[in-house]
Coordinates of N, CA and C in Angstrom, one line a residue:
X1 N 86.9 103.8 94.4 CA 87.4 104.1 95.7 C 88.9 104.5 95.6
X2 N 89.7 103.7 94.9 CA 91.1 104.0 94.7 C 91.5 103.8 93.3
X3 N 92.5 104.5 92.8 CA 93.1 104.2 91.5 C 94.6 103.8 91.8
X4 N 95.1 102.9 91.0 CA 96.5 102.5 91.2 C 97.2 102.5 89.8
X5 N 98.4 103.2 89.8 CA 99.2 103.2 88.6 C 100.6 103.3 88.9
X6 N 101.4 103.4 87.9 CA 102.9 103.6 88.1 C 103.3 104.9 87.4
X7 N 104.5 105.3 87.8 CA 105.2 106.4 87.1 C 105.8 105.9 85.8
X8 N 106.5 106.7 85.0 CA 107.2 106.2 83.8 C 108.5 105.7 84.2
X9 N 108.6 104.4 84.6 CA 109.8 103.8 85.0 C 110.7 103.4 83.9
X10 N 111.9 103.1 84.1 CA 112.9 102.7 83.1 C 112.9 101.2 82.9
X11 N 113.1 100.8 81.7 CA 113.3 99.4 81.3 C 114.7 99.3 80.7
X12 N 115.6 98.5 81.2 CA 116.9 98.4 80.7 C 116.9 97.6 79.3
X13 N 117.9 97.8 78.5 CA 118.0 97.2 77.2 C 117.8 95.7 77.2
X14 N 118.4 95.0 78.2 CA 118.4 93.6 78.3 C 117.4 93.1 79.3
X15 N 116.5 94.0 79.7 CA 115.5 93.6 80.8 C 115.9 94.2 82.1
X16 N 114.9 94.3 83.0 CA 115.2 94.9 84.3 C 114.5 96.3 84.4
X17 N 113.9 96.6 85.5 CA 113.2 97.8 85.7 C 114.0 98.6 86.8
X18 N 113.9 100.0 86.6 CA 114.4 100.8 87.6 C 113.6 102.1 87.7
X19 N 113.7 102.7 88.9 CA 112.9 104.0 89.2 C 111.4 103.8 89.1
X20 N 111.0 102.6 89.6 CA 109.5 102.3 89.5 C 108.9 102.8 90.8
X21 N 107.9 103.6 90.7 CA 107.0 104.1 91.8 C 105.6 103.6 91.5
X22 N 105.0 103.1 92.6 CA 103.6 102.7 92.5 C 102.8 103.8 93.2
X23 N 101.7 104.3 92.6 CA 101.0 105.4 93.1 C 99.5 105.0 93.3
X24 N 99.0 105.2 94.5 CA 97.7 104.9 94.9 C 97.0 106.3 95.1
X25 N 95.8 106.5 94.5 CA 95.1 107.7 94.6 C 93.7 107.4 95.2
X26 N 93.4 108.1 96.3 CA 92.2 108.0 97.0 C 91.2 108.9 96.4
X27 N 90.2 108.4 95.7 CA 89.2 109.3 95.0 C 87.9 109.5 95.8
X28 N 88.0 109.1 97.1 CA 86.8 109.3 98.0 C 87.0 110.6 98.8
X29 N 86.0 110.9 99.6 CA 86.0 112.0 100.6 C 86.4 111.5 101.9
X30 N 86.9 110.3 102.0 CA 87.2 109.7 103.3 C 88.6 109.1 103.3
X31 N 89.2 109.0 104.5 CA 90.6 108.5 104.6 C 90.6 107.0 104.3
X32 N 91.5 106.5 103.5 CA 91.7 105.1 103.3 C 92.8 104.6 104.3
X33 N 92.4 103.7 105.2 CA 93.4 103.3 106.2 C 94.6 102.5 105.7
X34 N 94.3 101.5 104.8 CA 95.3 100.7 104.3 C 94.9 100.1 102.9
X35 N 95.9 100.0 102.0 CA 95.8 99.4 100.7 C 97.0 98.5 100.5
X36 N 96.8 97.3 100.1 CA 97.8 96.4 99.8 C 97.8 96.1 98.3
X37 N 98.9 96.3 97.6 CA 99.0 96.1 96.2 C 100.1 95.1 95.9
X38 N 99.7 94.2 94.9 CA 100.6 93.1 94.4 C 101.2 93.6 93.1
X39 N 102.6 93.5 93.0 CA 103.3 93.9 91.8 C 103.9 92.7 91.2
X40 N 103.5 92.4 90.0 CA 104.0 91.2 89.3 C 104.9 91.7 88.2
X41 N 106.2 91.3 88.2 CA 107.2 91.6 87.2 C 107.1 90.6 86.1
X42 N 106.9 91.1 84.9 CA 106.7 90.3 83.7 C 108.0 90.3 82.8
X43 N 108.4 89.0 82.5 CA 109.6 88.9 81.7 C 109.3 89.1 80.2
X44 N 110.4 89.1 79.4 CA 110.2 89.3 77.9 C 109.3 88.2 77.3
X45 N 109.4 86.9 77.8 CA 108.7 85.8 77.3 C 107.3 85.7 77.9
X46 N 106.8 86.8 78.6 CA 105.5 86.9 79.2 C 105.3 86.1 80.5
X47 N 106.4 85.4 80.9 CA 106.4 84.7 82.2 C 106.5 85.7 83.3
X48 N 106.3 85.1 84.5 CA 106.4 85.9 85.7 C 107.8 85.8 86.3
X49 N 108.4 86.9 86.5 CA 109.8 86.9 87.2 C 109.6 86.8 88.7
X50 N 108.8 87.7 89.2 CA 108.6 87.7 90.7 C 107.4 88.5 91.0
X51 N 106.9 88.4 92.3 CA 105.8 89.1 92.8 C 106.2 89.8 94.1
X52 N 105.9 91.0 94.3 CA 106.2 91.8 95.5 C 104.9 92.4 96.0
X53 N 104.9 92.8 97.2 CA 103.7 93.4 97.8 C 104.1 94.7 98.5
X54 N 103.3 95.8 98.2 CA 103.5 97.1 98.9 C 102.2 97.4 99.7
X55 N 102.4 98.0 100.8 CA 101.3 98.4 101.7 C 101.4 99.9 101.9
X56 N 100.3 100.5 101.6 CA 100.1 102.0 101.7 C 99.2 102.2 102.9
X57 N 99.5 103.2 103.8 CA 98.7 103.5 105.0 C 98.3 104.9 105.0
X58 N 97.1 105.2 105.5 CA 96.6 106.5 105.8 C 96.6 107.4 104.6
X59 N 95.8 107.1 103.6 CA 95.8 108.0 102.4 C 94.6 108.9 102.6
X60 N 94.9 110.2 102.6 CA 93.9 111.2 102.9 C 92.9 111.3 101.7
X61 N 91.7 111.9 102.0 CA 90.7 112.1 100.9 C 91.3 112.9 99.7
X62 N 91.0 112.4 98.5 CA 91.4 113.1 97.3 C 92.9 113.4 97.1
X63 N 93.7 112.5 97.8 CA 95.2 112.6 97.8 C 95.7 111.3 97.2
X64 N 97.0 111.4 96.9 CA 97.7 110.1 96.5 C 99.0 109.9 97.3
X65 N 99.4 108.7 97.3 CA 100.7 108.3 97.9 C 101.5 107.5 97.0
X66 N 102.8 107.6 97.0 CA 103.6 106.7 96.1 C 104.7 106.1 96.9
X67 N 105.0 104.9 96.6 CA 106.1 104.2 97.2 C 107.0 103.7 96.0
X68 N 108.3 103.8 96.3 CA 109.3 103.3 95.3 C 109.6 101.8 95.6
X69 N 109.8 101.1 94.5 CA 110.2 99.7 94.6 C 111.7 99.6 94.3
X70 N 112.3 98.5 94.8 CA 113.7 98.3 94.5 C 113.9 98.0 93.0
X71 N 115.0 98.4 92.4 CA 115.3 98.0 91.0 C 115.3 96.5 90.9
X72 N 114.9 96.1 89.7 CA 114.8 94.6 89.4 C 115.7 94.3 88.2
X73 N 116.4 93.1 88.3 CA 117.3 92.7 87.3 C 116.6 92.1 86.1
X74 N 115.4 91.7 86.2 CA 114.6 91.1 85.2 C 113.3 91.8 85.1
X75 N 112.6 91.5 84.0 CA 111.3 92.0 83.8 C 111.3 93.2 82.9
X76 N 110.3 93.3 82.0 CA 110.1 94.5 81.1 C 108.9 95.3 81.4
X77 N 108.0 94.7 82.2 CA 106.7 95.4 82.6 C 106.2 94.9 83.9
X78 N 105.2 95.6 84.4 CA 104.6 95.1 85.7 C 103.1 95.1 85.6
X79 N 102.5 94.2 86.3 CA 101.0 94.3 86.5 C 100.7 94.5 88.0
X80 N 99.8 95.4 88.2 CA 99.4 95.8 89.6 C 98.0 95.3 89.9
X81 N 97.9 94.7 91.1 CA 96.6 94.2 91.5 C 96.3 94.6 92.9
X82 N 95.1 95.2 93.2 CA 94.6 95.5 94.5 C 94.3 94.2 95.3
X83 N 95.0 94.1 96.4 CA 94.8 92.8 97.2 C 93.9 93.1 98.4
X84 N 94.1 94.2 99.1 CA 93.2 94.5 100.2 C 93.0 96.0 100.3
X85 N 91.8 96.4 100.8 CA 91.5 97.8 101.0 C 90.7 97.9 102.3
X86 N 91.1 98.8 103.2 CA 90.3 99.0 104.4 C 90.2 100.5 104.7
X87 N 89.0 100.9 105.1 CA 88.7 102.3 105.4 C 87.6 102.3 106.5
X88 N 88.1 102.6 107.7 CA 87.1 102.5 108.8 C 86.0 103.6 108.7
X89 N 86.3 104.7 108.1 CA 85.3 105.7 107.9 C 84.1 105.3 107.0
X90 N 84.5 104.4 106.0 CA 83.5 103.9 105.1 C 83.0 102.5 105.5
X91 N 83.7 101.8 106.3 CA 83.5 100.5 106.8 C 83.5 99.4 105.7
X92 N 84.3 99.6 104.6 CA 84.5 98.4 103.7 C 85.8 97.8 104.0
X93 N 85.9 96.5 103.8 CA 87.1 95.7 103.9 C 87.1 94.8 102.7
X94 N 87.9 95.1 101.7 CA 88.1 94.2 100.5 C 89.3 93.4 100.7
X95 N 89.1 92.1 100.4 CA 90.3 91.2 100.4 C 90.1 90.3 99.2
X96 N 90.9 90.4 98.2 CA 90.8 89.7 96.9 C 90.8 88.2 97.2
X97 N 91.3 87.7 98.3 CA 91.4 86.2 98.5 C 90.2 85.7 99.3
X98 N 89.2 86.5 99.6 CA 88.0 86.1 100.3 C 86.8 86.2 99.4
X99 N 86.1 85.1 99.2 CA 84.8 85.2 98.4 C 83.7 85.5 99.3
X100 N 82.9 86.6 99.0 CA 81.7 86.9 99.8 C 80.7 85.8 99.8
X101 N 79.9 85.7 100.9 CA 78.9 84.7 101.0 C 77.8 85.1 100.0
X102 N 77.2 84.1 99.4 CA 76.1 84.3 98.5 C 74.9 84.9 99.2
X103 N 74.4 86.0 98.7 CA 73.2 86.7 99.2 C 73.6 87.7 100.3
X104 N 74.8 87.9 100.6 CA 75.2 88.9 101.6 C 74.9 90.2 101.1
X105 N 74.1 91.0 101.8 CA 73.7 92.3 101.3 C 74.9 93.4 101.3
X106 N 75.9 93.1 102.1 CA 77.0 94.0 102.1 C 78.3 93.2 102.2
X107 N 78.7 92.6 101.1 CA 79.8 91.6 101.2 C 81.2 92.1 101.6
X108 N 81.4 93.4 101.5 CA 82.7 94.0 101.9 C 82.7 94.8 103.1
X109 N 81.6 94.7 103.9 CA 81.6 95.4 105.2 C 82.6 94.7 106.2
X110 N 83.3 95.6 106.9 CA 84.3 95.1 107.9 C 83.5 94.4 109.0
X111 N 84.0 93.3 109.5 CA 83.4 92.6 110.6 C 84.1 92.9 111.9

């Protein structure tokens, strides 16, 4: 349904990221109403420095949108996780924090 990646952002000599853009690509033939992405900044020692959330709205079919993040003083890499996806044209609602009911024939249908 969607792809998520980053541009080639900069990592400072002593850690810290700059010029980081997160790019969401809609690979469907339908508009995606909203996507929420979690960005985890990873330190040199593999620990988590901080987590931020970006929300993308109204991504047209076969198009992408990018949002810039503020520069960070720490971190040498980032991990991206899809948190929520909603698309009224397709009627799916994905929320990483909600476990579908066992046996539900359409666990991600919007209610």
